mmCIF file of C-alpha atoms in Angstrom:
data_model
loop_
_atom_site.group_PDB
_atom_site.id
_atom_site.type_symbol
_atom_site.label_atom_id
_atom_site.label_comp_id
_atom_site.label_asym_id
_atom_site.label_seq_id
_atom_site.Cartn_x
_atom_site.Cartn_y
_atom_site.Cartn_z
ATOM 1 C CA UNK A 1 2.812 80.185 -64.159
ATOM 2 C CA UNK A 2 0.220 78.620 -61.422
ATOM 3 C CA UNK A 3 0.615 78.876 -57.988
ATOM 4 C CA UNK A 4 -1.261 76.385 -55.949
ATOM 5 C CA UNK A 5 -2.594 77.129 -52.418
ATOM 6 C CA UNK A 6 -3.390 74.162 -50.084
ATOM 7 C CA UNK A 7 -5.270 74.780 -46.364
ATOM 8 C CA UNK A 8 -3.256 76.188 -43.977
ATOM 9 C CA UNK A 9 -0.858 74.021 -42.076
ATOM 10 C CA UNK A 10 -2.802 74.974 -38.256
ATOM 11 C CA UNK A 11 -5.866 73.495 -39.898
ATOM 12 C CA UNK A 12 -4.327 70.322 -40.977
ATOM 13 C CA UNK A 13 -2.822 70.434 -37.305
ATOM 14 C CA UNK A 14 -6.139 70.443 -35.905
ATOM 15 C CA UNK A 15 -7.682 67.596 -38.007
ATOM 16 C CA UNK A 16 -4.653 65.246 -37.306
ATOM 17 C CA UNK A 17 -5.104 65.851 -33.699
ATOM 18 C CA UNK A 18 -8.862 65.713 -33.730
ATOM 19 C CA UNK A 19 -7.972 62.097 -35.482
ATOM 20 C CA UNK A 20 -5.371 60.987 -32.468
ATOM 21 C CA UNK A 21 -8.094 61.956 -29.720
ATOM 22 C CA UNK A 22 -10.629 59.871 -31.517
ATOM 23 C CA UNK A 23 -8.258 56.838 -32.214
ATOM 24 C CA UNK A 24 -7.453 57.486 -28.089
ATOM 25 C CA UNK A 25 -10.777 57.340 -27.100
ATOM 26 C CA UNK A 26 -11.598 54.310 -29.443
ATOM 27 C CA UNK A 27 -8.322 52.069 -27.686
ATOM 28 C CA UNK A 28 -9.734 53.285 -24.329
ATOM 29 C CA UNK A 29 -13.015 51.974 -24.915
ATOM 30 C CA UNK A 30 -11.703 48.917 -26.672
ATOM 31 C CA UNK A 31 -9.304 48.291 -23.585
ATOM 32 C CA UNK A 32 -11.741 48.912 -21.012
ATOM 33 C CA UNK A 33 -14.380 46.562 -22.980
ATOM 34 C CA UNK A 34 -11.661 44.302 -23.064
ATOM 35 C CA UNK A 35 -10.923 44.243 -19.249
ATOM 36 C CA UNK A 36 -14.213 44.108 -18.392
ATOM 37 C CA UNK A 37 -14.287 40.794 -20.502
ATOM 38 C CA UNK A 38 -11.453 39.243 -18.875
ATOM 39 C CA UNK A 39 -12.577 40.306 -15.452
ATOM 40 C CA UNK A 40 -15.744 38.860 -16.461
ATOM 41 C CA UNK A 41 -14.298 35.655 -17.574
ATOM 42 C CA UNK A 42 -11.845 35.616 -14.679
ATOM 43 C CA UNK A 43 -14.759 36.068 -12.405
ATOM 44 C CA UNK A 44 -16.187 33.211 -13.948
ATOM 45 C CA UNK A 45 -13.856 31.329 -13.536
ATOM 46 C CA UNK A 46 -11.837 31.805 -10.612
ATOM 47 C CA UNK A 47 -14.355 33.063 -8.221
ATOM 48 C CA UNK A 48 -17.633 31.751 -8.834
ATOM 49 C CA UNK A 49 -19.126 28.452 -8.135
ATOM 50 C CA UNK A 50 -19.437 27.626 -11.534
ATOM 51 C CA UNK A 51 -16.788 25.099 -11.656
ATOM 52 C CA UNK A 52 -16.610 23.909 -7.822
ATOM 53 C CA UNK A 53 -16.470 20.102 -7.219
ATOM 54 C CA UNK A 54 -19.178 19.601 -4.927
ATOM 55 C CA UNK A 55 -19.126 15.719 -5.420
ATOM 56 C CA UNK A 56 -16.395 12.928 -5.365
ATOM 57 C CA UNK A 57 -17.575 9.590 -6.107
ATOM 58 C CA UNK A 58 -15.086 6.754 -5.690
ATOM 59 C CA UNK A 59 -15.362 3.318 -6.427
ATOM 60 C CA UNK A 60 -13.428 -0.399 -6.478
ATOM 61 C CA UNK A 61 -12.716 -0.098 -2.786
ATOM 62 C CA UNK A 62 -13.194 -2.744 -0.124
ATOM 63 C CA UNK A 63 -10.422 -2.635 2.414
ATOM 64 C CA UNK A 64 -10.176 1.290 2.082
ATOM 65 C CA UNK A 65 -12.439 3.424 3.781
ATOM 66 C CA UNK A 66 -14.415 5.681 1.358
ATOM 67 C CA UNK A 67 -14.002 8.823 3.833
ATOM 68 C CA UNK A 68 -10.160 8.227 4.339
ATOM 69 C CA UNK A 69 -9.727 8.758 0.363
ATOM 70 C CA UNK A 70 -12.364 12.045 0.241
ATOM 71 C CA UNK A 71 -10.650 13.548 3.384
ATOM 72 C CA UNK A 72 -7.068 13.170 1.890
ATOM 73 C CA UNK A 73 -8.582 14.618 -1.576
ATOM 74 C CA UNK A 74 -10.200 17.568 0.165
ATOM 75 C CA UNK A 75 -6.735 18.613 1.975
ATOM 76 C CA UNK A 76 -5.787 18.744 -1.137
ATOM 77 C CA UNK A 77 -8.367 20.820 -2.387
ATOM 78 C CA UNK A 78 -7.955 23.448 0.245
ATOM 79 C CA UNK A 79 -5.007 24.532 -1.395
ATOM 80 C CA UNK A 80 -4.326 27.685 -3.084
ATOM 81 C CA UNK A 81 -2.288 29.005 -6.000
ATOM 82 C CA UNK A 82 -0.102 32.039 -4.913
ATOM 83 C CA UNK A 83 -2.139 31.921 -1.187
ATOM 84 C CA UNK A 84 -5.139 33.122 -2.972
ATOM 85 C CA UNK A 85 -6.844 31.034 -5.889
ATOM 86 C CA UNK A 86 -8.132 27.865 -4.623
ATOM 87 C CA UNK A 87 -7.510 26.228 -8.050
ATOM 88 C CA UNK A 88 -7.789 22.767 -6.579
ATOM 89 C CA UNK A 89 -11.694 23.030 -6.007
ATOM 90 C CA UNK A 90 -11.940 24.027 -9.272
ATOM 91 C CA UNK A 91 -12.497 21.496 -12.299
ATOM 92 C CA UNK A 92 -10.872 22.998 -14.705
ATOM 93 C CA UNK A 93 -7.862 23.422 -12.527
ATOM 94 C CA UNK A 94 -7.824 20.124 -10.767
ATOM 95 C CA UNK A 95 -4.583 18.057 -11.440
ATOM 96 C CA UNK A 96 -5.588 14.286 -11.653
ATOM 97 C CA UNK A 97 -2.149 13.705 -12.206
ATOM 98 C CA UNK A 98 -0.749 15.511 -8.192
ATOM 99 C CA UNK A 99 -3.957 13.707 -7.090
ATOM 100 C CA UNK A 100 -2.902 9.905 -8.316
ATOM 101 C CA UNK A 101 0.323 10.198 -6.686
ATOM 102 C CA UNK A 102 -0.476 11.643 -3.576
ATOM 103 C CA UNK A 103 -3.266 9.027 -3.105
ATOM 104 C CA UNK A 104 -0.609 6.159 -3.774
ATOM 105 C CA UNK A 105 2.311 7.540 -1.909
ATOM 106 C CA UNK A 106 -0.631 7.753 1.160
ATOM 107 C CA UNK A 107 -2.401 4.466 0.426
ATOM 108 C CA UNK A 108 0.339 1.616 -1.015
ATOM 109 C CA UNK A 109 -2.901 -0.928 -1.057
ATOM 110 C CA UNK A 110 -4.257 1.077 -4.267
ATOM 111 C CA UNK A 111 -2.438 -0.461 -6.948
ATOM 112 C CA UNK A 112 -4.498 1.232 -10.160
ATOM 113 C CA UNK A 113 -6.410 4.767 -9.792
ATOM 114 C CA UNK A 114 -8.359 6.554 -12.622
ATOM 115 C CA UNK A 115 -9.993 9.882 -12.333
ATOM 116 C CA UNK A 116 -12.292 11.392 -14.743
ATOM 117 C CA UNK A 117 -13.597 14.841 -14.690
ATOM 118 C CA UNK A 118 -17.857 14.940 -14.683
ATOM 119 C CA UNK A 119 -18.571 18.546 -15.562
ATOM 120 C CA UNK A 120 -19.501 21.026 -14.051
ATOM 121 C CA UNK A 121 -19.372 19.311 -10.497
ATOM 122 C CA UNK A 122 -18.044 15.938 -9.737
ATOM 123 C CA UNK A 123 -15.313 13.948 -10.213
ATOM 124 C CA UNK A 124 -14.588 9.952 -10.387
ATOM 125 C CA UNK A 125 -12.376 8.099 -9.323
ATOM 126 C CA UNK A 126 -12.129 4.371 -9.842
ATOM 127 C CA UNK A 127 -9.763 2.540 -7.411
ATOM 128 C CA UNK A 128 -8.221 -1.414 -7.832
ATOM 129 C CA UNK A 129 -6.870 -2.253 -4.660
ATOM 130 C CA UNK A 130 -3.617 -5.291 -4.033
ATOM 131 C CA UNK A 131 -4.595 -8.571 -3.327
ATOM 132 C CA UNK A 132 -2.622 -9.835 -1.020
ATOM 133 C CA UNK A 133 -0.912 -13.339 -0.611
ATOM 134 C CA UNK A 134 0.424 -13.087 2.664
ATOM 135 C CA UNK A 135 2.396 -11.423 5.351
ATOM 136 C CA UNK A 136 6.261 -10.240 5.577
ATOM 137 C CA UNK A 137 7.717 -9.697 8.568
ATOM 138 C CA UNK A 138 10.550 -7.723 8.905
ATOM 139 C CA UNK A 139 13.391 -8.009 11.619
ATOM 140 C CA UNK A 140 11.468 -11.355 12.870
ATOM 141 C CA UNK A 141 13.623 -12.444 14.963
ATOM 142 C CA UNK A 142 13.031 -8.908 17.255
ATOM 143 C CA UNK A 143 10.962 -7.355 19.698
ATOM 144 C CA UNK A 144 11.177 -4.063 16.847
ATOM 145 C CA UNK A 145 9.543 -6.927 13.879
ATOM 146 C CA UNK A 146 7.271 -5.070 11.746
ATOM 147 C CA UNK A 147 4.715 -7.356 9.347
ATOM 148 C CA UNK A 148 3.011 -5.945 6.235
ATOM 149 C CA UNK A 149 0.948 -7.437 3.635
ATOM 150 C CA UNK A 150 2.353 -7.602 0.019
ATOM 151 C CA UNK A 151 1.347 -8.877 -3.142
ATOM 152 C CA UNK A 152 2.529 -11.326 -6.031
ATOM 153 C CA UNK A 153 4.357 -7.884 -7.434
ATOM 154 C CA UNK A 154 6.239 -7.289 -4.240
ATOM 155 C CA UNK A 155 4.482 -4.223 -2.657
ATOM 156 C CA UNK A 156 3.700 -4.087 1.014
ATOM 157 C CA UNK A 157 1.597 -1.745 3.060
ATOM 158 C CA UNK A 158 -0.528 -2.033 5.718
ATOM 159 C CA UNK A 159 -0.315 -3.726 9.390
ATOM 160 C CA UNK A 160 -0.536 -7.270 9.793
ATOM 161 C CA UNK A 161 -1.584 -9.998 12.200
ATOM 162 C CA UNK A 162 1.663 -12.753 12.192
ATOM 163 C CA UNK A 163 0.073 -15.571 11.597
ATOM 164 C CA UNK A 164 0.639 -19.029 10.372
ATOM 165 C CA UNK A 165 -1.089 -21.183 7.971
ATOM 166 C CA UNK A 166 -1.908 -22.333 4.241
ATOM 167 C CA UNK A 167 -4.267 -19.317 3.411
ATOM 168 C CA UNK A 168 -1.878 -16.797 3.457
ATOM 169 C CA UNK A 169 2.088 -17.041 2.750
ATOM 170 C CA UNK A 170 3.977 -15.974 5.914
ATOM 171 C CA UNK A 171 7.721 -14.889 5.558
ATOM 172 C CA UNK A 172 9.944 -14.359 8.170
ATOM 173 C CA UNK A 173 12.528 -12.141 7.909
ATOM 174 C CA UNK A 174 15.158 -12.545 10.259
ATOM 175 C CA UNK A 175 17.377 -10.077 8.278
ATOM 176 C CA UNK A 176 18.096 -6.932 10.519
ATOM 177 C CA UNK A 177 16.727 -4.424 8.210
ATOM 178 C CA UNK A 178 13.436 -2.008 8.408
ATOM 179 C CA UNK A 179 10.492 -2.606 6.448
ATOM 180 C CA UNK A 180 10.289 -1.564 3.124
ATOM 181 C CA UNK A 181 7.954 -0.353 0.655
ATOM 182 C CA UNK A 182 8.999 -3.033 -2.554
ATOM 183 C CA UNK A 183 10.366 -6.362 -2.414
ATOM 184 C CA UNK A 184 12.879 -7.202 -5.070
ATOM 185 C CA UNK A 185 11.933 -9.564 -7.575
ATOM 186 C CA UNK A 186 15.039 -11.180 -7.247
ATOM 187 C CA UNK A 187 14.034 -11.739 -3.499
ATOM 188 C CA UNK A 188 10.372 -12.766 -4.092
ATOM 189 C CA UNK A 189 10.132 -14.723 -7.065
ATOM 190 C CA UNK A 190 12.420 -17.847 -5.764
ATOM 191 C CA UNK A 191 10.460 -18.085 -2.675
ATOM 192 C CA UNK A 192 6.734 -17.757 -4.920
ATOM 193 C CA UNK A 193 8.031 -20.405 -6.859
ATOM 194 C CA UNK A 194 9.186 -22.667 -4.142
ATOM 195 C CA UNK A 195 6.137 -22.414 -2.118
ATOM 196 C CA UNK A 196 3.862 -23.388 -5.918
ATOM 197 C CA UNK A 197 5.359 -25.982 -6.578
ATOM 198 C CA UNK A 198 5.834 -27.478 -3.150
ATOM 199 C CA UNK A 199 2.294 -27.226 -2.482
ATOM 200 C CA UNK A 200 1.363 -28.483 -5.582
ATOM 201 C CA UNK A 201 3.096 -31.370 -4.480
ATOM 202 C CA UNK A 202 0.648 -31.863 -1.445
ATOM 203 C CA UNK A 203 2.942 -30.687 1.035
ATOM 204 C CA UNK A 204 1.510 -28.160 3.521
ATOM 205 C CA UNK A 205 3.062 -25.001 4.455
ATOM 206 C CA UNK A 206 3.349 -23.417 8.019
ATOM 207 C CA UNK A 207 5.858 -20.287 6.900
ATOM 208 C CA UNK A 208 8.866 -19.446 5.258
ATOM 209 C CA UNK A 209 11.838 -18.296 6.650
ATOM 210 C CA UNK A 210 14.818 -15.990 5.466
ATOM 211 C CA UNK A 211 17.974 -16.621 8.217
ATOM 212 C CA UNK A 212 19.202 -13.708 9.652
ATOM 213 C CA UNK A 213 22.864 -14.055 7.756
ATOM 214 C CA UNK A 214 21.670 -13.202 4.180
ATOM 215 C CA UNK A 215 20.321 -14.256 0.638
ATOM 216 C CA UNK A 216 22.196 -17.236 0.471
ATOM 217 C CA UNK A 217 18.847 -19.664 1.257
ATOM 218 C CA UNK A 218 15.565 -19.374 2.431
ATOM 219 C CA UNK A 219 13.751 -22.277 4.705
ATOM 220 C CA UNK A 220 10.186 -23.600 4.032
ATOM 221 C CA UNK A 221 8.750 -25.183 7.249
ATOM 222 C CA UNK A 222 6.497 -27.948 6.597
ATOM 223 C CA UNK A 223 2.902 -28.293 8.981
ATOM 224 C CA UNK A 224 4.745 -32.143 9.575
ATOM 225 C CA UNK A 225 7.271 -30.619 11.411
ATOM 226 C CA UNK A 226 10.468 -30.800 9.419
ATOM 227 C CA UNK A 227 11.936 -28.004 6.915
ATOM 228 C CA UNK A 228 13.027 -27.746 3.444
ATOM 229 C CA UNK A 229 16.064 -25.387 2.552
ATOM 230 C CA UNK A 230 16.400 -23.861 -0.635
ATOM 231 C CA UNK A 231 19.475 -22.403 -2.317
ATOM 232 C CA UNK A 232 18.951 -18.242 -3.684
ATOM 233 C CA UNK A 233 22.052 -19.324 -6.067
ATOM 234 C CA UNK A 234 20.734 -22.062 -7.713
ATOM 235 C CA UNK A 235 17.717 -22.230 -9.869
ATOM 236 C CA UNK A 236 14.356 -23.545 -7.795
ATOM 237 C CA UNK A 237 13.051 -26.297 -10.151
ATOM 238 C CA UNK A 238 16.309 -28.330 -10.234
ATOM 239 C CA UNK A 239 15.902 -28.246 -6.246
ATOM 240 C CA UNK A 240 11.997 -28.696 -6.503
ATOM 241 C CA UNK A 241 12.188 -32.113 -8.726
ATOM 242 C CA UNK A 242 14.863 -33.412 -6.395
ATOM 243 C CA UNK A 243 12.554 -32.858 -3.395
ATOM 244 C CA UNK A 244 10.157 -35.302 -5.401
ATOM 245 C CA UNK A 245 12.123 -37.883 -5.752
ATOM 246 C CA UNK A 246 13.686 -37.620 -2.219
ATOM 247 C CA UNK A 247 9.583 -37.793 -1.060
ATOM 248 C CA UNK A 248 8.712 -40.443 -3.712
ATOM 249 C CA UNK A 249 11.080 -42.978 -1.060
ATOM 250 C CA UNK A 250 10.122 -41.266 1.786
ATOM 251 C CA UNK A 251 6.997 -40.103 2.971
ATOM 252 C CA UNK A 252 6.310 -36.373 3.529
ATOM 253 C CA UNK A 253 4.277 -37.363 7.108
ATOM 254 C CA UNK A 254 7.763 -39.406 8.403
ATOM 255 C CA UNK A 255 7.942 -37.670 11.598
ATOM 256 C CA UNK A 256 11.411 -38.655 12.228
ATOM 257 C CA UNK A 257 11.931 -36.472 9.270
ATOM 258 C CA UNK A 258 13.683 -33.087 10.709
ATOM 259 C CA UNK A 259 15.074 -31.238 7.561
ATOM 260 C CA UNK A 260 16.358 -31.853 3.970
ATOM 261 C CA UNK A 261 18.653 -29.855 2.458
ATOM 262 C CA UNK A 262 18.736 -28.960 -1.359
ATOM 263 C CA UNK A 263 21.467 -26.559 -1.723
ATOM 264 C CA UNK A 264 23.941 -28.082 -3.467
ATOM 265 C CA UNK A 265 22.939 -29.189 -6.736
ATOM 266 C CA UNK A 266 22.297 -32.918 -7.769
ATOM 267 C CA UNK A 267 23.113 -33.813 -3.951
ATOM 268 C CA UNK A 268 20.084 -33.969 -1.228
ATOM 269 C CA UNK A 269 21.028 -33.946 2.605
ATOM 270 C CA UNK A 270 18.178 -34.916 5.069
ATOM 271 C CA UNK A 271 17.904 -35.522 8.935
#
């Protein structure tokens, strides 16, 4: 019978453990190469100026000031993530998005922003600012009144001058309420359509008023002197085509003329 004899187990000991220092060593090296990497690419990234915006360049702005829109962009940039990365500076990092909204929760006018990133340095942003098509005054009827500008959409922003005239639509609202950010369509598109199609018609405008007891009518004062009231509960063309044939008898210019009255449908009352 053989009898086989391998190394002795303390040898085979040794070599294993010979093996786990070198595999030890190895996944130190690797992990420390590896850090060093990361650090290096964190560096890169977070720290150095690789990725700074040095340069915004905005366009589509004529009412705006050009250093109102950089200085609210650079607050934002000032900020940090977790009090210490100042992310916002940083290109790769900068939220176009956080940027949009902030810029039209701080300037209503804009009405369309785009942003595109220009690496390494610069971004752009292209701005479309409301056109507006006249001035709402709120609370008219008060020394606290408060007039905006707003557009054929509804929005309002800004300070305006009350004014009167056929360049831009005056409304006043003799409603007790603060001023608001959005007119309601609801609101708005009765009185747009009124004031088309009466003009259209030749009639001049002076202003538009809203009475101080609610949506039930709204009153276009004529630069002849008299007004027109409109009904919010009926539809405005019916009430528009029997204004024309009330002014195809009578002349628009009558200055004995004081109001006529269009609220009730099929029926015109005049003074």
């Amino acid at each position: 019978m053989y009898q086989s004899y391998g190394r002795p187990r303390s040898y085979l000991d040794s070599v294993a453990e010979k093996r786990r220092k070198k595999l030890i060593i190895k996944s130190v090296i690797f992990g420390f190469l590896v850090l060093m990497i990361m650090s290096g690419v964190g560096y890169f990234v977070f720290f150095s100026s690789f990725f700074n915006i040095n340069e915004v360049n905005i366009e589509g702005v004529s009412k705006l000031k050009k250093e109102e829109l950089i200085e609210k962009i650079n607050k934002n940039k000032k900020k940090r993530f977790l009090g210490f990365f100042n992310i916002e500076n940083n290109l790769l990092f900068f939220n176009d998005e956080i940027t949009k909204a902030q810029l039209s929760e701080s300037f209503p006018i804009l009405k369309d922003i785009s942003i595109d990133k220009d690496y390494f340095h610069k971004i752009n942003i292209n701005l479309n600012e409301r056109k507006s098509i006249g001035t709402w005054c709120f609370d008219a009827i008060s020394e606290m009144q408060e007039c905006r500008y707003f557009d054929e959409d509804g929005f309002t922003w800004g300070t305006a001058i009350r004014s009167s005239g056929s360049i831009l639509i005056t409304i006043e609202d003799e409603r007790k309420s603060k001023a608001i950010d959005h007119i309601s369509k609801e609101v708005l598109d009765p009185i747009l359509k009124a004031n088309k199609e009466i003009s259209d018609n030749g009639i001049k405008i002076n202003k538009i008023t809203i009475p101080e007891k609610g949506l039930e009518s709204f009153r276009v004062y004529s630069l002849n002197g008299y007004y027109i009231i409109f009904s919010w509960l009926e539809p405005i063309m019916p009430q528009v085509e029997s204004l024309e044939a009330f002014l195809d008898q009578r002349r628009d210019s009558d200055p004995s003329l004081t109001y006529v009255d269009l609220r009730i449908p099929n029926r015109i009352y005049f003074k």
